[in-house]
């Protein structure tokens, strides 16, 4: 009889445990998903409404799931192929998730076979277009010239440094190009910012001390006259080897 009592006690315990698990599952099931969109489009436009509705629909997959197991990586994975990236993620127990999505900012273009491939500010592909016109304001994106596909993200990162120093990117830069000859041993790679005003900025050995070289180029840029900015080149480089100084100079060529 004592074995029967133990079995009954065990079964009762299992029933209670199952009841607790089910209750917790119901209490912590996601019921509310609040989505905020940070966008460059007009909040009353059809583009905004369509994007907002698509985002809400894609995130409905988390409804009914336990909030305990819904994480930031899961949400980021859902939106990774959309025109938005996860900006913030917050859980409000017991059943609400607050999500903020930021629009991926169209910034770069690459000419491919008579078409343009558009990339965001992080160097990730967005869309294709027959013309180099930005989807938000209709003005040209920064064209990437002689930039291999596998270097677009790193160039986008460098462009971000330029924007920090110069206070703008698309409004100032028409194109970015790389001068590289890997077949030549010891060849020093250069990156060029071709400004819309006519001036070129050359970053010598651009993968090393990049931010410092761009900052020195900016210091030189602000000393130029309006006439000088219409043509010529600012060259930024390190003098005197690894421990030397970073310098920037201007030439009319």
PDB file of C-alpha atoms in Angstrom:
ATOM      1  CA  UNK A   1       0.000   0.000   0.000  1.00  0.00           C
ATOM      2  CA  UNK A   2       2.828   2.383   0.755  1.00  0.00           C
ATOM      3  CA  UNK A   3       3.976   2.119  -2.871  1.00  0.00           C
ATOM      4  CA  UNK A   4       0.471   3.031  -4.054  1.00  0.00           C
ATOM      5  CA  UNK A   5       0.481   6.089  -1.782  1.00  0.00           C
ATOM      6  CA  UNK A   6       3.880   7.172  -3.181  1.00  0.00           C
ATOM      7  CA  UNK A   7       2.619   6.799  -6.732  1.00  0.00           C
ATOM      8  CA  UNK A   8      -0.535   8.806  -5.921  1.00  0.00           C
ATOM      9  CA  UNK A   9       1.549  11.541  -4.268  1.00  0.00           C
ATOM     10  CA  UNK A  10       3.888  11.593  -7.301  1.00  0.00           C
ATOM     11  CA  UNK A  11       0.968  11.854  -9.708  1.00  0.00           C
ATOM     12  CA  UNK A  12      -0.609  14.657  -7.692  1.00  0.00           C
ATOM     13  CA  UNK A  13       2.746  16.449  -7.673  1.00  0.00           C
ATOM     14  CA  UNK A  14       3.062  16.090 -11.432  1.00  0.00           C
ATOM     15  CA  UNK A  15      -0.473  17.404 -11.930  1.00  0.00           C
ATOM     16  CA  UNK A  16       0.260  20.429  -9.754  1.00  0.00           C
ATOM     17  CA  UNK A  17       3.562  21.038 -11.563  1.00  0.00           C
ATOM     18  CA  UNK A  18       1.853  20.822 -14.949  1.00  0.00           C
ATOM     19  CA  UNK A  19      -0.852  23.205 -13.742  1.00  0.00           C
ATOM     20  CA  UNK A  20       1.772  25.704 -12.603  1.00  0.00           C
ATOM     21  CA  UNK A  21       3.639  25.472 -15.944  1.00  0.00           C
ATOM     22  CA  UNK A  22       0.404  25.984 -17.901  1.00  0.00           C
ATOM     23  CA  UNK A  23      -0.616  28.902 -15.683  1.00  0.00           C
ATOM     24  CA  UNK A  24       2.766  30.572 -16.064  1.00  0.00           C
ATOM     25  CA  UNK A  25       2.614  29.966 -19.793  1.00  0.00           C
ATOM     26  CA  UNK A  26      -0.728  31.733 -19.987  1.00  0.00           C
ATOM     27  CA  UNK A  27       0.342  34.594 -17.736  1.00  0.00           C
ATOM     28  CA  UNK A  28       3.599  35.242 -19.586  1.00  0.00           C
ATOM     29  CA  UNK A  29       2.307  34.650 -23.106  1.00  0.00           C
ATOM     30  CA  UNK A  30       2.998  37.681 -25.319  1.00  0.00           C
ATOM     31  CA  UNK A  31      -0.268  39.510 -25.972  1.00  0.00           C
ATOM     32  CA  UNK A  32       0.854  43.033 -26.851  1.00  0.00           C
ATOM     33  CA  UNK A  33       3.591  44.052 -29.304  1.00  0.00           C
ATOM     34  CA  UNK A  34       4.041  47.826 -29.479  1.00  0.00           C
ATOM     35  CA  UNK A  35       6.057  48.955 -32.509  1.00  0.00           C
ATOM     36  CA  UNK A  36       7.595  52.400 -32.978  1.00  0.00           C
ATOM     37  CA  UNK A  37       9.050  53.338 -36.368  1.00  0.00           C
ATOM     38  CA  UNK A  38      11.942  55.787 -36.729  1.00  0.00           C
ATOM     39  CA  UNK A  39      11.704  56.691 -40.397  1.00  0.00           C
ATOM     40  CA  UNK A  40      12.728  59.329 -42.916  1.00  0.00           C
ATOM     41  CA  UNK A  41       9.390  59.088 -44.725  1.00  0.00           C
ATOM     42  CA  UNK A  42       6.348  61.264 -44.019  1.00  0.00           C
ATOM     43  CA  UNK A  43       4.460  59.663 -41.139  1.00  0.00           C
ATOM     44  CA  UNK A  44       1.205  60.194 -43.057  1.00  0.00           C
ATOM     45  CA  UNK A  45       2.453  58.808 -46.379  1.00  0.00           C
ATOM     46  CA  UNK A  46       1.482  55.482 -47.934  1.00  0.00           C
ATOM     47  CA  UNK A  47       5.133  54.353 -47.772  1.00  0.00           C
ATOM     48  CA  UNK A  48       5.166  54.823 -43.995  1.00  0.00           C
ATOM     49  CA  UNK A  49       1.787  53.105 -43.536  1.00  0.00           C
ATOM     50  CA  UNK A  50       2.823  50.139 -45.656  1.00  0.00           C
ATOM     51  CA  UNK A  51       6.168  49.756 -43.859  1.00  0.00           C
ATOM     52  CA  UNK A  52       4.519  50.052 -40.446  1.00  0.00           C
ATOM     53  CA  UNK A  53       1.863  47.442 -41.272  1.00  0.00           C
ATOM     54  CA  UNK A  54       4.431  45.049 -42.742  1.00  0.00           C
ATOM     55  CA  UNK A  55       6.596  45.375 -39.639  1.00  0.00           C
ATOM     56  CA  UNK A  56       3.647  44.779 -37.310  1.00  0.00           C
ATOM     57  CA  UNK A  57       2.573  41.731 -39.311  1.00  0.00           C
ATOM     58  CA  UNK A  58       6.049  40.169 -39.332  1.00  0.00           C
ATOM     59  CA  UNK A  59       6.339  40.581 -35.541  1.00  0.00           C
ATOM     60  CA  UNK A  60       2.961  38.959 -34.850  1.00  0.00           C
ATOM     61  CA  UNK A  61       4.838  35.647 -34.928  1.00  0.00           C
ATOM     62  CA  UNK A  62       5.823  36.281 -31.289  1.00  0.00           C
ATOM     63  CA  UNK A  63       2.234  36.555 -30.051  1.00  0.00           C
ATOM     64  CA  UNK A  64       1.381  33.620 -27.812  1.00  0.00           C
ATOM     65  CA  UNK A  65       5.057  32.831 -27.213  1.00  0.00           C
ATOM     66  CA  UNK A  66       6.405  32.990 -23.685  1.00  0.00           C
ATOM     67  CA  UNK A  67       7.893  36.422 -23.078  1.00  0.00           C
ATOM     68  CA  UNK A  68      10.668  34.689 -21.155  1.00  0.00           C
ATOM     69  CA  UNK A  69      12.009  33.166 -24.364  1.00  0.00           C
ATOM     70  CA  UNK A  70      11.570  36.103 -26.752  1.00  0.00           C
ATOM     71  CA  UNK A  71      14.882  37.917 -27.019  1.00  0.00           C
ATOM     72  CA  UNK A  72      16.492  40.792 -28.870  1.00  0.00           C
ATOM     73  CA  UNK A  73      18.292  38.450 -31.271  1.00  0.00           C
ATOM     74  CA  UNK A  74      15.013  36.787 -32.238  1.00  0.00           C
ATOM     75  CA  UNK A  75      13.419  40.122 -33.112  1.00  0.00           C
ATOM     76  CA  UNK A  76      16.520  41.324 -34.979  1.00  0.00           C
ATOM     77  CA  UNK A  77      16.438  38.117 -37.013  1.00  0.00           C
ATOM     78  CA  UNK A  78      12.850  38.742 -38.072  1.00  0.00           C
ATOM     79  CA  UNK A  79      13.584  42.231 -39.469  1.00  0.00           C
ATOM     80  CA  UNK A  80      17.120  41.664 -40.786  1.00  0.00           C
ATOM     81  CA  UNK A  81      15.999  41.381 -44.428  1.00  0.00           C
ATOM     82  CA  UNK A  82      13.595  44.323 -44.282  1.00  0.00           C
ATOM     83  CA  UNK A  83      14.219  48.057 -44.752  1.00  0.00           C
ATOM     84  CA  UNK A  84      14.445  48.455 -40.971  1.00  0.00           C
ATOM     85  CA  UNK A  85      16.878  47.467 -38.267  1.00  0.00           C
ATOM     86  CA  UNK A  86      16.186  46.911 -34.569  1.00  0.00           C
ATOM     87  CA  UNK A  87      16.851  50.103 -32.608  1.00  0.00           C
ATOM     88  CA  UNK A  88      15.590  49.087 -29.143  1.00  0.00           C
ATOM     89  CA  UNK A  89      13.880  46.149 -27.448  1.00  0.00           C
ATOM     90  CA  UNK A  90      12.099  46.144 -24.079  1.00  0.00           C
ATOM     91  CA  UNK A  91      10.028  43.588 -22.177  1.00  0.00           C
ATOM     92  CA  UNK A  92       7.159  44.755 -19.971  1.00  0.00           C
ATOM     93  CA  UNK A  93       6.089  41.839 -17.816  1.00  0.00           C
ATOM     94  CA  UNK A  94       3.925  39.945 -17.844  1.00  0.00           C
ATOM     95  CA  UNK A  95       2.873  40.074 -21.525  1.00  0.00           C
ATOM     96  CA  UNK A  96       4.048  43.168 -23.452  1.00  0.00           C
ATOM     97  CA  UNK A  97       7.010  43.803 -25.737  1.00  0.00           C
ATOM     98  CA  UNK A  98       8.044  47.296 -26.881  1.00  0.00           C
ATOM     99  CA  UNK A  99      10.051  47.383 -30.108  1.00  0.00           C
ATOM    100  CA  UNK A 100      11.581  50.368 -31.888  1.00  0.00           C
ATOM    101  CA  UNK A 101      12.665  49.953 -35.522  1.00  0.00           C
ATOM    102  CA  UNK A 102      14.932  52.380 -37.369  1.00  0.00           C
ATOM    103  CA  UNK A 103      14.780  52.771 -41.120  1.00  0.00           C
ATOM    104  CA  UNK A 104      17.951  51.724 -42.920  1.00  0.00           C
ATOM    105  CA  UNK A 105      19.241  54.948 -44.474  1.00  0.00           C
ATOM    106  CA  UNK A 106      19.827  54.603 -48.224  1.00  0.00           C
ATOM    107  CA  UNK A 107      23.259  56.130 -48.854  1.00  0.00           C
ATOM    108  CA  UNK A 108      25.351  54.415 -51.544  1.00  0.00           C
ATOM    109  CA  UNK A 109      24.900  53.259 -55.123  1.00  0.00           C
ATOM    110  CA  UNK A 110      26.879  50.864 -57.319  1.00  0.00           C
ATOM    111  CA  UNK A 111      26.412  50.810 -61.097  1.00  0.00           C
ATOM    112  CA  UNK A 112      25.903  47.231 -62.313  1.00  0.00           C
ATOM    113  CA  UNK A 113      25.007  46.471 -65.937  1.00  0.00           C
ATOM    114  CA  UNK A 114      23.128  49.707 -66.537  1.00  0.00           C
ATOM    115  CA  UNK A 115      21.271  49.460 -63.225  1.00  0.00           C
ATOM    116  CA  UNK A 116      22.098  50.753 -59.770  1.00  0.00           C
ATOM    117  CA  UNK A 117      22.302  48.660 -56.622  1.00  0.00           C
ATOM    118  CA  UNK A 118      21.468  50.755 -53.560  1.00  0.00           C
ATOM    119  CA  UNK A 119      23.088  50.202 -50.163  1.00  0.00           C
ATOM    120  CA  UNK A 120      22.343  51.582 -46.718  1.00  0.00           C
ATOM    121  CA  UNK A 121      24.705  53.514 -44.454  1.00  0.00           C
ATOM    122  CA  UNK A 122      26.105  50.212 -43.114  1.00  0.00           C
ATOM    123  CA  UNK A 123      26.885  48.915 -46.607  1.00  0.00           C
ATOM    124  CA  UNK A 124      24.006  46.423 -46.767  1.00  0.00           C
ATOM    125  CA  UNK A 125      22.038  45.996 -49.980  1.00  0.00           C
ATOM    126  CA  UNK A 126      18.598  47.601 -50.088  1.00  0.00           C
ATOM    127  CA  UNK A 127      17.183  47.645 -53.609  1.00  0.00           C
ATOM    128  CA  UNK A 128      17.874  48.032 -57.331  1.00  0.00           C
ATOM    129  CA  UNK A 129      16.961  51.038 -59.457  1.00  0.00           C
ATOM    130  CA  UNK A 130      17.315  52.290 -63.028  1.00  0.00           C
ATOM    131  CA  UNK A 131      18.525  55.680 -61.745  1.00  0.00           C
ATOM    132  CA  UNK A 132      20.814  56.852 -58.978  1.00  0.00           C
ATOM    133  CA  UNK A 133      18.081  58.637 -57.028  1.00  0.00           C
ATOM    134  CA  UNK A 134      17.628  58.281 -53.294  1.00  0.00           C
ATOM    135  CA  UNK A 135      14.268  56.753 -52.348  1.00  0.00           C
ATOM    136  CA  UNK A 136      13.606  59.420 -49.701  1.00  0.00           C
ATOM    137  CA  UNK A 137      14.589  62.726 -51.303  1.00  0.00           C
ATOM    138  CA  UNK A 138      15.272  61.953 -54.975  1.00  0.00           C
ATOM    139  CA  UNK A 139      18.846  63.304 -54.905  1.00  0.00           C
ATOM    140  CA  UNK A 140      21.853  61.144 -55.939  1.00  0.00           C
ATOM    141  CA  UNK A 141      23.379  58.644 -53.561  1.00  0.00           C
ATOM    142  CA  UNK A 142      27.151  58.464 -53.076  1.00  0.00           C
ATOM    143  CA  UNK A 143      28.422  56.321 -55.935  1.00  0.00           C
ATOM    144  CA  UNK A 144      31.001  53.658 -55.110  1.00  0.00           C
ATOM    145  CA  UNK A 145      33.583  53.289 -57.898  1.00  0.00           C
ATOM    146  CA  UNK A 146      36.073  50.409 -58.146  1.00  0.00           C
ATOM    147  CA  UNK A 147      34.955  49.159 -54.740  1.00  0.00           C
ATOM    148  CA  UNK A 148      34.745  45.329 -54.581  1.00  0.00           C
ATOM    149  CA  UNK A 149      31.527  43.907 -53.150  1.00  0.00           C
ATOM    150  CA  UNK A 150      33.378  42.420 -50.183  1.00  0.00           C
ATOM    151  CA  UNK A 151      34.709  45.882 -49.240  1.00  0.00           C
ATOM    152  CA  UNK A 152      31.447  47.833 -49.405  1.00  0.00           C
ATOM    153  CA  UNK A 153      30.736  47.447 -45.679  1.00  0.00           C
ATOM    154  CA  UNK A 154      34.248  48.574 -44.687  1.00  0.00           C
ATOM    155  CA  UNK A 155      34.038  51.566 -47.057  1.00  0.00           C
ATOM    156  CA  UNK A 156      30.631  52.422 -45.567  1.00  0.00           C
ATOM    157  CA  UNK A 157      32.251  52.394 -42.119  1.00  0.00           C
ATOM    158  CA  UNK A 158      34.978  54.766 -43.348  1.00  0.00           C
ATOM    159  CA  UNK A 159      32.321  56.992 -44.903  1.00  0.00           C
ATOM    160  CA  UNK A 160      30.761  57.186 -41.439  1.00  0.00           C
ATOM    161  CA  UNK A 161      34.070  58.553 -40.128  1.00  0.00           C
ATOM    162  CA  UNK A 162      34.050  61.145 -42.913  1.00  0.00           C
ATOM    163  CA  UNK A 163      30.526  62.178 -41.952  1.00  0.00           C
ATOM    164  CA  UNK A 164      31.563  62.596 -38.310  1.00  0.00           C
ATOM    165  CA  UNK A 165      34.471  64.866 -39.236  1.00  0.00           C
ATOM    166  CA  UNK A 166      32.901  66.842 -42.090  1.00  0.00           C
ATOM    167  CA  UNK A 167      29.339  66.990 -40.742  1.00  0.00           C
ATOM    168  CA  UNK A 168      27.773  65.450 -43.846  1.00  0.00           C
ATOM    169  CA  UNK A 169      28.177  62.774 -46.489  1.00  0.00           C
ATOM    170  CA  UNK A 170      25.660  62.655 -49.337  1.00  0.00           C
ATOM    171  CA  UNK A 171      25.422  66.431 -49.509  1.00  0.00           C
ATOM    172  CA  UNK A 172      29.218  66.703 -49.843  1.00  0.00           C
ATOM    173  CA  UNK A 173      30.456  63.551 -51.576  1.00  0.00           C
ATOM    174  CA  UNK A 174      29.610  62.536 -55.136  1.00  0.00           C
ATOM    175  CA  UNK A 175      31.669  59.340 -55.228  1.00  0.00           C
ATOM    176  CA  UNK A 176      34.109  57.193 -53.267  1.00  0.00           C
ATOM    177  CA  UNK A 177      36.748  55.094 -55.007  1.00  0.00           C
ATOM    178  CA  UNK A 178      39.629  52.814 -54.106  1.00  0.00           C
ATOM    179  CA  UNK A 179      43.008  52.776 -55.840  1.00  0.00           C
ATOM    180  CA  UNK A 180      44.367  49.282 -55.275  1.00  0.00           C
ATOM    181  CA  UNK A 181      46.877  47.093 -57.122  1.00  0.00           C
ATOM    182  CA  UNK A 182      47.276  43.900 -55.102  1.00  0.00           C
ATOM    183  CA  UNK A 183      49.396  42.368 -57.870  1.00  0.00           C
ATOM    184  CA  UNK A 184      52.127  44.934 -57.118  1.00  0.00           C
ATOM    185  CA  UNK A 185      54.080  44.026 -54.011  1.00  0.00           C
ATOM    186  CA  UNK A 186      54.201  46.837 -51.457  1.00  0.00           C
ATOM    187  CA  UNK A 187      51.663  49.008 -53.304  1.00  0.00           C
ATOM    188  CA  UNK A 188      50.066  51.564 -50.984  1.00  0.00           C
ATOM    189  CA  UNK A 189      46.284  51.588 -51.288  1.00  0.00           C
ATOM    190  CA  UNK A 190      44.455  54.898 -51.442  1.00  0.00           C
ATOM    191  CA  UNK A 191      40.845  55.845 -50.924  1.00  0.00           C
ATOM    192  CA  UNK A 192      39.348  58.916 -52.613  1.00  0.00           C
ATOM    193  CA  UNK A 193      36.385  61.062 -51.624  1.00  0.00           C
ATOM    194  CA  UNK A 194      35.314  62.959 -54.743  1.00  0.00           C
ATOM    195  CA  UNK A 195      33.464  66.001 -53.423  1.00  0.00           C
ATOM    196  CA  UNK A 196      30.578  67.585 -55.274  1.00  0.00           C
ATOM    197  CA  UNK A 197      32.375  70.951 -55.207  1.00  0.00           C
ATOM    198  CA  UNK A 198      35.194  69.509 -57.383  1.00  0.00           C
ATOM    199  CA  UNK A 199      37.831  68.801 -54.728  1.00  0.00           C
ATOM    200  CA  UNK A 200      39.270  65.321 -54.105  1.00  0.00           C
ATOM    201  CA  UNK A 201      40.379  63.989 -50.737  1.00  0.00           C
ATOM    202  CA  UNK A 202      42.966  61.220 -50.897  1.00  0.00           C
ATOM    203  CA  UNK A 203      43.530  58.988 -47.867  1.00  0.00           C
ATOM    204  CA  UNK A 204      46.883  57.225 -48.259  1.00  0.00           C
ATOM    205  CA  UNK A 205      47.078  53.713 -46.753  1.00  0.00           C
ATOM    206  CA  UNK A 206      43.427  54.156 -45.867  1.00  0.00           C
ATOM    207  CA  UNK A 207      43.070  51.058 -43.679  1.00  0.00           C
ATOM    208  CA  UNK A 208      45.501  52.419 -41.068  1.00  0.00           C
ATOM    209  CA  UNK A 209      44.766  55.379 -38.748  1.00  0.00           C
ATOM    210  CA  UNK A 210      41.731  56.131 -40.915  1.00  0.00           C
ATOM    211  CA  UNK A 211      39.787  58.396 -38.555  1.00  0.00           C
ATOM    212  CA  UNK A 212      42.889  60.471 -37.725  1.00  0.00           C
ATOM    213  CA  UNK A 213      43.749  60.928 -41.412  1.00  0.00           C
ATOM    214  CA  UNK A 214      40.206  61.995 -42.269  1.00  0.00           C
ATOM    215  CA  UNK A 215      40.224  64.439 -39.370  1.00  0.00           C
ATOM    216  CA  UNK A 216      43.502  65.978 -40.586  1.00  0.00           C
ATOM    217  CA  UNK A 217      42.023  66.246 -44.081  1.00  0.00           C
ATOM    218  CA  UNK A 218      39.085  68.166 -42.606  1.00  0.00           C
ATOM    219  CA  UNK A 219      41.400  70.556 -40.756  1.00  0.00           C
ATOM    220  CA  UNK A 220      43.091  71.302 -44.082  1.00  0.00           C
ATOM    221  CA  UNK A 221      39.759  71.549 -45.895  1.00  0.00           C
ATOM    222  CA  UNK A 222      38.447  74.363 -43.687  1.00  0.00           C
ATOM    223  CA  UNK A 223      41.565  76.443 -44.428  1.00  0.00           C
ATOM    224  CA  UNK A 224      40.951  76.419 -48.201  1.00  0.00           C
ATOM    225  CA  UNK A 225      39.333  79.286 -50.056  1.00  0.00           C
ATOM    226  CA  UNK A 226      36.118  78.747 -52.001  1.00  0.00           C
ATOM    227  CA  UNK A 227      38.167  78.878 -55.220  1.00  0.00           C
ATOM    228  CA  UNK A 228      40.576  76.196 -54.023  1.00  0.00           C
ATOM    229  CA  UNK A 229      37.672  73.902 -53.130  1.00  0.00           C
ATOM    230  CA  UNK A 230      36.581  73.841 -56.787  1.00  0.00           C
ATOM    231  CA  UNK A 231      39.532  71.640 -57.801  1.00  0.00           C
ATOM    232  CA  UNK A 232      42.718  70.018 -56.579  1.00  0.00           C
ATOM    233  CA  UNK A 233      43.447  67.334 -54.000  1.00  0.00           C
ATOM    234  CA  UNK A 234      43.881  67.151 -50.259  1.00  0.00           C
ATOM    235  CA  UNK A 235      46.239  64.292 -49.459  1.00  0.00           C
ATOM    236  CA  UNK A 236      46.291  62.848 -45.930  1.00  0.00           C
ATOM    237  CA  UNK A 237      49.111  60.508 -44.916  1.00  0.00           C
ATOM    238  CA  UNK A 238      51.571  59.561 -42.190  1.00  0.00           C
ATOM    239  CA  UNK A 239      55.082  61.057 -42.295  1.00  0.00           C
ATOM    240  CA  UNK A 240      58.101  59.280 -40.842  1.00  0.00           C
ATOM    241  CA  UNK A 241      56.973  55.671 -40.565  1.00  0.00           C
ATOM    242  CA  UNK A 242      54.794  54.033 -37.916  1.00  0.00           C
ATOM    243  CA  UNK A 243      55.690  56.542 -35.205  1.00  0.00           C
ATOM    244  CA  UNK A 244      55.520  59.595 -37.436  1.00  0.00           C
ATOM    245  CA  UNK A 245      52.952  62.362 -37.625  1.00  0.00           C
ATOM    246  CA  UNK A 246      49.773  62.371 -39.683  1.00  0.00           C
ATOM    247  CA  UNK A 247      49.736  65.264 -42.118  1.00  0.00           C
ATOM    248  CA  UNK A 248      47.433  66.666 -44.786  1.00  0.00           C
ATOM    249  CA  UNK A 249      48.432  68.950 -47.675  1.00  0.00           C
ATOM    250  CA  UNK A 250      46.709  70.543 -50.651  1.00  0.00           C
ATOM    251  CA  UNK A 251      47.777  70.579 -54.292  1.00  0.00           C
ATOM    252  CA  UNK A 252      46.091  72.145 -57.310  1.00  0.00           C
ATOM    253  CA  UNK A 253      46.242  68.817 -59.190  1.00  0.00           C
TER     254      UNK A 253
END
